[in-house]
Amino acid sequence: MDSKEVKTGYKGIRIIGFISLMLLLIYLFFKDTYVEIGLQLKTAALGGILLIALLGIAYVICEGILVAIFAKKHRATYTYKEGILTVWYATFYKGITFGSGTKVAQMYMLNEQGIPLGISGSFLTLNYALHKLCVLLYMSLTISGWQQHLAHSYTGYIYFGYGLNLVIIGCLVLACTWKRFHELILWLLRKGLEAINKIELYEGVEAFLVDLEKESRTFFKAKGRLIICTLLNLIKLSCWYMIPYIAYWSMTREMSPIDFWEGMALTSVMNLLVGVIPAPVGMGSSELVYLMLFSSLFGKLTTDSTMLLYRMASYYLPFLIGIGVVMMRRFNKIREGEPCET
């Protein structure tokens, strides 16, 4: 057997091994929910399922366009396709790390596309700050739509979530724009790193804050780009926010007890509260808040069904498409004999 045949056989083993790993991950990821999801898909109207799936895909596409808008400033030839593939690639790592690896995966892809890690980290942070700001803006625009439908006992949670998001956004904006705030962060950081003998990390954080301030200064000066990115974020959020209303019709074939705008408004409340309300073991914060807000309106059984459809569009479907993107990249690298990321 010559070296070419050995090399071809080695590539085949790597491909088979990688496919086996992906199938195992799919099984582990869905083993507790695939039966429930299957039952809901059989029950729901086909048109509703397709529309919900398209909305989940549209959310990721909008996020990819936003990434491309930021990246184009640093590489003029950067394409929207690259931005969208970057976000799809990251949805796989979002799934297997429960969200913690999303930005790291995006930075890895952007680095391969010619955007240095420091720069991509700065504009992804700025993009996240704008996203959080738009979540709050959406909630503010729809406050009259949801207020009459929430039990009095939830009002404190909502105001707390609103206030906490204001604090988070305020810190992000200050970190993006105010040098005095940078100096405070760096002073506190230096004290902390000196205490644990990790002062070598200081320069990396300092460089990141410098890049973040430069990125923010140019972004906020470009009013047209700021408006476009804000509108894209609002459109992106709308893709998720209309899903519960459509899911209710899809499951019951009846008009929802709340109108379309109120359904959008309630989901904006849910997005605001996710991460604020502690979640019991075995349930994510989004599921907990979804059940809290919609159960009294849809009924427990229908709420469970619509929640699964919401999770399908916002989490499961992007994860599956992300697996396809990761596999495509891996196969291309194996075929070309390039080293693969772990």
mmCIF file with all atom_site columns, C-alpha atoms in Angstrom, residues 126-236:
data_model
loop_
_atom_site.group_PDB
_atom_site.id
_atom_site.type_symbol
_atom_site.label_atom_id
_atom_site.label_alt_id
_atom_site.label_comp_id
_atom_site.label_asym_id
_atom_site.label_entity_id
_atom_site.label_seq_id
_atom_site.pdbx_PDB_ins_code
_atom_site.Cartn_x
_atom_site.Cartn_y
_atom_site.Cartn_z
_atom_site.occupancy
_atom_site.B_iso_or_equiv
_atom_site.pdbx_formal_charge
_atom_site.auth_seq_id
_atom_site.auth_comp_id
_atom_site.auth_asym_id
_atom_site.auth_atom_id
_atom_site.pdbx_PDB_model_num
ATOM 1   C CA . LEU A 1 126 ? -20.213 46.150 21.315 1.00 0.00 ? 126 LEU A CA 1
ATOM 2   C CA . ASN A 1 127 ? -22.732 44.093 19.323 1.00 0.00 ? 127 ASN A CA 1
ATOM 3   C CA . TYR A 1 128 ? -23.839 42.383 22.546 1.00 0.00 ? 128 TYR A CA 1
ATOM 4   C CA . ALA A 1 129 ? -24.261 45.757 24.270 1.00 0.00 ? 129 ALA A CA 1
ATOM 5   C CA . LEU A 1 130 ? -26.455 46.960 21.387 1.00 0.00 ? 130 LEU A CA 1
ATOM 6   C CA . HIS A 1 131 ? -28.465 43.714 21.564 1.00 0.00 ? 131 HIS A CA 1
ATOM 7   C CA . LYS A 1 132 ? -29.126 44.212 25.288 1.00 0.00 ? 132 LYS A CA 1
ATOM 8   C CA . LEU A 1 133 ? -30.081 47.830 24.654 1.00 0.00 ? 133 LEU A CA 1
ATOM 9   C CA . CYS A 1 134 ? -32.588 46.738 21.990 1.00 0.00 ? 134 CYS A CA 1
ATOM 10  C CA . VAL A 1 135 ? -34.069 44.108 24.354 1.00 0.00 ? 135 VAL A CA 1
ATOM 11  C CA . LEU A 1 136 ? -34.745 46.919 26.818 1.00 0.00 ? 136 LEU A CA 1
ATOM 12  C CA . LEU A 1 137 ? -36.015 49.228 24.058 1.00 0.00 ? 137 LEU A CA 1
ATOM 13  C CA . TYR A 1 138 ? -38.417 46.561 22.794 1.00 0.00 ? 138 TYR A CA 1
ATOM 14  C CA . MET A 1 139 ? -39.712 46.016 26.303 1.00 0.00 ? 139 MET A CA 1
ATOM 15  C CA . SER A 1 140 ? -40.196 49.768 26.763 1.00 0.00 ? 140 SER A CA 1
ATOM 16  C CA . LEU A 1 141 ? -42.127 50.054 23.485 1.00 0.00 ? 141 LEU A CA 1
ATOM 17  C CA . THR A 1 142 ? -44.490 47.219 24.404 1.00 0.00 ? 142 THR A CA 1
ATOM 18  C CA . ILE A 1 143 ? -45.011 47.888 28.121 1.00 0.00 ? 143 ILE A CA 1
ATOM 19  C CA . SER A 1 144 ? -48.682 48.840 27.678 1.00 0.00 ? 144 SER A CA 1
ATOM 20  C CA . GLY A 1 145 ? -49.370 45.567 25.888 1.00 0.00 ? 145 GLY A CA 1
ATOM 21  C CA . TRP A 1 146 ? -48.333 43.189 28.663 1.00 0.00 ? 146 TRP A CA 1
ATOM 22  C CA . GLN A 1 147 ? -49.024 45.068 31.885 1.00 0.00 ? 147 GLN A CA 1
ATOM 23  C CA . GLN A 1 148 ? -52.725 44.179 32.173 1.00 0.00 ? 148 GLN A CA 1
ATOM 24  C CA . HIS A 1 149 ? -52.056 40.468 31.654 1.00 0.00 ? 149 HIS A CA 1
ATOM 25  C CA . LEU A 1 150 ? -49.439 39.913 34.350 1.00 0.00 ? 150 LEU A CA 1
ATOM 26  C CA . ALA A 1 151 ? -50.313 38.843 37.877 1.00 0.00 ? 151 ALA A CA 1
ATOM 27  C CA . HIS A 1 152 ? -49.476 41.409 40.531 1.00 0.00 ? 152 HIS A CA 1
ATOM 28  C CA . SER A 1 153 ? -46.952 39.031 42.152 1.00 0.00 ? 153 SER A CA 1
ATOM 29  C CA . TYR A 1 154 ? -44.756 39.142 39.011 1.00 0.00 ? 154 TYR A CA 1
ATOM 30  C CA . THR A 1 155 ? -44.469 42.921 38.904 1.00 0.00 ? 155 THR A CA 1
ATOM 31  C CA . GLY A 1 156 ? -41.504 42.978 41.282 1.00 0.00 ? 156 GLY A CA 1
ATOM 32  C CA . TYR A 1 157 ? -39.589 40.471 39.134 1.00 0.00 ? 157 TYR A CA 1
ATOM 33  C CA . ILE A 1 158 ? -40.228 42.568 36.037 1.00 0.00 ? 158 ILE A CA 1
ATOM 34  C CA . TYR A 1 159 ? -39.080 45.835 37.576 1.00 0.00 ? 159 TYR A CA 1
ATOM 35  C CA . PHE A 1 160 ? -36.062 44.031 39.018 1.00 0.00 ? 160 PHE A CA 1
ATOM 36  C CA . GLY A 1 161 ? -35.260 42.599 35.570 1.00 0.00 ? 161 GLY A CA 1
ATOM 37  C CA . TYR A 1 162 ? -35.694 46.015 33.992 1.00 0.00 ? 162 TYR A CA 1
ATOM 38  C CA . GLY A 1 163 ? -33.439 47.611 36.581 1.00 0.00 ? 163 GLY A CA 1
ATOM 39  C CA . LEU A 1 164 ? -30.800 44.883 36.374 1.00 0.00 ? 164 LEU A CA 1
ATOM 40  C CA . ASN A 1 165 ? -30.682 45.154 32.587 1.00 0.00 ? 165 ASN A CA 1
ATOM 41  C CA . LEU A 1 166 ? -30.286 48.917 32.895 1.00 0.00 ? 166 LEU A CA 1
ATOM 42  C CA . VAL A 1 167 ? -27.283 48.352 35.172 1.00 0.00 ? 167 VAL A CA 1
ATOM 43  C CA . ILE A 1 168 ? -25.778 45.777 32.769 1.00 0.00 ? 168 ILE A CA 1
ATOM 44  C CA . ILE A 1 169 ? -26.303 48.047 29.765 1.00 0.00 ? 169 ILE A CA 1
ATOM 45  C CA . GLY A 1 170 ? -24.935 51.036 31.665 1.00 0.00 ? 170 GLY A CA 1
ATOM 46  C CA . CYS A 1 171 ? -21.757 49.144 32.556 1.00 0.00 ? 171 CYS A CA 1
ATOM 47  C CA . LEU A 1 172 ? -21.372 47.911 28.972 1.00 0.00 ? 172 LEU A CA 1
ATOM 48  C CA . VAL A 1 173 ? -21.844 51.402 27.534 1.00 0.00 ? 173 VAL A CA 1
ATOM 49  C CA . LEU A 1 174 ? -19.375 52.869 30.032 1.00 0.00 ? 174 LEU A CA 1
ATOM 50  C CA . ALA A 1 175 ? -16.884 50.102 29.216 1.00 0.00 ? 175 ALA A CA 1
ATOM 51  C CA . CYS A 1 176 ? -17.320 50.868 25.517 1.00 0.00 ? 176 CYS A CA 1
ATOM 52  C CA . THR A 1 177 ? -17.059 54.649 25.684 1.00 0.00 ? 177 THR A CA 1
ATOM 53  C CA . TRP A 1 178 ? -15.631 56.162 28.903 1.00 0.00 ? 178 TRP A CA 1
ATOM 54  C CA . LYS A 1 179 ? -11.882 56.109 29.541 1.00 0.00 ? 179 LYS A CA 1
ATOM 55  C CA . ARG A 1 180 ? -12.326 56.966 33.214 1.00 0.00 ? 180 ARG A CA 1
ATOM 56  C CA . PHE A 1 181 ? -14.380 53.801 33.627 1.00 0.00 ? 181 PHE A CA 1
ATOM 57  C CA . HIS A 1 182 ? -11.567 51.884 31.884 1.00 0.00 ? 182 HIS A CA 1
ATOM 58  C CA . GLU A 1 183 ? -9.110  53.315 34.390 1.00 0.00 ? 183 GLU A CA 1
ATOM 59  C CA . LEU A 1 184 ? -11.321 52.162 37.266 1.00 0.00 ? 184 LEU A CA 1
ATOM 60  C CA . ILE A 1 185 ? -11.644 48.653 35.795 1.00 0.00 ? 185 ILE A CA 1
ATOM 61  C CA . LEU A 1 186 ? -7.893  48.419 35.223 1.00 0.00 ? 186 LEU A CA 1
ATOM 62  C CA . TRP A 1 187 ? -7.088  49.684 38.733 1.00 0.00 ? 187 TRP A CA 1
ATOM 63  C CA . LEU A 1 188 ? -9.403  47.101 40.300 1.00 0.00 ? 188 LEU A CA 1
ATOM 64  C CA . LEU A 1 189 ? -8.067  44.431 37.963 1.00 0.00 ? 189 LEU A CA 1
ATOM 65  C CA . ARG A 1 190 ? -4.462  45.173 38.823 1.00 0.00 ? 190 ARG A CA 1
ATOM 66  C CA . LYS A 1 191 ? -5.217  44.935 42.543 1.00 0.00 ? 191 LYS A CA 1
ATOM 67  C CA . GLY A 1 192 ? -7.005  41.619 42.034 1.00 0.00 ? 192 GLY A CA 1
ATOM 68  C CA . LEU A 1 193 ? -4.324  40.117 39.782 1.00 0.00 ? 193 LEU A CA 1
ATOM 69  C CA . GLU A 1 194 ? -1.543  41.180 42.119 1.00 0.00 ? 194 GLU A CA 1
ATOM 70  C CA . ALA A 1 195 ? -3.347  39.431 44.951 1.00 0.00 ? 195 ALA A CA 1
ATOM 71  C CA . ILE A 1 196 ? -3.363  36.129 43.048 1.00 0.00 ? 196 ILE A CA 1
ATOM 72  C CA . ASN A 1 197 ? 0.001   36.609 41.293 1.00 0.00 ? 197 ASN A CA 1
ATOM 73  C CA . LYS A 1 198 ? -1.517  36.746 37.783 1.00 0.00 ? 198 LYS A CA 1
ATOM 74  C CA . ILE A 1 199 ? -0.392  40.245 36.779 1.00 0.00 ? 199 ILE A CA 1
ATOM 75  C CA . GLU A 1 200 ? 0.634   38.967 33.315 1.00 0.00 ? 200 GLU A CA 1
ATOM 76  C CA . LEU A 1 201 ? -3.062  38.982 32.351 1.00 0.00 ? 201 LEU A CA 1
ATOM 77  C CA . TYR A 1 202 ? -3.257  42.748 32.877 1.00 0.00 ? 202 TYR A CA 1
ATOM 78  C CA . GLU A 1 203 ? -1.818  43.778 29.515 1.00 0.00 ? 203 GLU A CA 1
ATOM 79  C CA . GLY A 1 204 ? -4.269  41.590 27.593 1.00 0.00 ? 204 GLY A CA 1
ATOM 80  C CA . VAL A 1 205 ? -7.284  43.169 29.304 1.00 0.00 ? 205 VAL A CA 1
ATOM 81  C CA . GLU A 1 206 ? -5.821  46.654 28.850 1.00 0.00 ? 206 GLU A CA 1
ATOM 82  C CA . ALA A 1 207 ? -5.360  46.058 25.107 1.00 0.00 ? 207 ALA A CA 1
ATOM 83  C CA . PHE A 1 208 ? -8.922  44.725 24.840 1.00 0.00 ? 208 PHE A CA 1
ATOM 84  C CA . LEU A 1 209 ? -10.360 47.843 26.512 1.00 0.00 ? 209 LEU A CA 1
ATOM 85  C CA . VAL A 1 210 ? -8.353  50.091 24.188 1.00 0.00 ? 210 VAL A CA 1
ATOM 86  C CA . ASP A 1 211 ? -9.702  48.206 21.133 1.00 0.00 ? 211 ASP A CA 1
ATOM 87  C CA . LEU A 1 212 ? -13.225 48.332 22.568 1.00 0.00 ? 212 LEU A CA 1
ATOM 88  C CA . GLU A 1 213 ? -13.072 52.097 23.087 1.00 0.00 ? 213 GLU A CA 1
ATOM 89  C CA . LYS A 1 214 ? -11.762 52.678 19.537 1.00 0.00 ? 214 LYS A CA 1
ATOM 90  C CA . GLU A 1 215 ? -14.423 50.411 18.030 1.00 0.00 ? 215 GLU A CA 1
ATOM 91  C CA . SER A 1 216 ? -17.190 52.116 20.009 1.00 0.00 ? 216 SER A CA 1
ATOM 92  C CA . ARG A 1 217 ? -16.027 55.634 19.133 1.00 0.00 ? 217 ARG A CA 1
ATOM 93  C CA . THR A 1 218 ? -16.119 54.975 15.383 1.00 0.00 ? 218 THR A CA 1
ATOM 94  C CA . PHE A 1 219 ? -19.375 52.998 15.604 1.00 0.00 ? 219 PHE A CA 1
ATOM 95  C CA . PHE A 1 220 ? -21.363 55.688 17.424 1.00 0.00 ? 220 PHE A CA 1
ATOM 96  C CA . LYS A 1 221 ? -20.050 58.357 15.056 1.00 0.00 ? 221 LYS A CA 1
ATOM 97  C CA . ALA A 1 222 ? -21.468 56.438 12.068 1.00 0.00 ? 222 ALA A CA 1
ATOM 98  C CA . LYS A 1 223 ? -25.137 57.305 12.684 1.00 0.00 ? 223 LYS A CA 1
ATOM 99  C CA . GLY A 1 224 ? -26.371 55.444 9.630  1.00 0.00 ? 224 GLY A CA 1
ATOM 100 C CA . ARG A 1 225 ? -24.723 52.206 10.707 1.00 0.00 ? 225 ARG A CA 1
ATOM 101 C CA . LEU A 1 226 ? -26.039 52.636 14.255 1.00 0.00 ? 226 LEU A CA 1
ATOM 102 C CA . ILE A 1 227 ? -29.619 53.030 12.973 1.00 0.00 ? 227 ILE A CA 1
ATOM 103 C CA . ILE A 1 228 ? -29.304 50.028 10.639 1.00 0.00 ? 228 ILE A CA 1
ATOM 104 C CA . CYS A 1 229 ? -27.898 47.828 13.413 1.00 0.00 ? 229 CYS A CA 1
ATOM 105 C CA . THR A 1 230 ? -30.643 48.933 15.820 1.00 0.00 ? 230 THR A CA 1
ATOM 106 C CA . LEU A 1 231 ? -33.368 48.136 13.274 1.00 0.00 ? 231 LEU A CA 1
ATOM 107 C CA . LEU A 1 232 ? -31.767 44.762 12.503 1.00 0.00 ? 232 LEU A CA 1
ATOM 108 C CA . ASN A 1 233 ? -31.730 43.936 16.213 1.00 0.00 ? 233 ASN A CA 1
ATOM 109 C CA . LEU A 1 234 ? -35.413 44.838 16.549 1.00 0.00 ? 234 LEU A CA 1
ATOM 110 C CA . ILE A 1 235 ? -36.268 42.709 13.496 1.00 0.00 ? 235 ILE A CA 1
ATOM 111 C CA . LYS A 1 236 ? -34.133 39.864 14.890 1.00 0.00 ? 236 LYS A CA 1
#
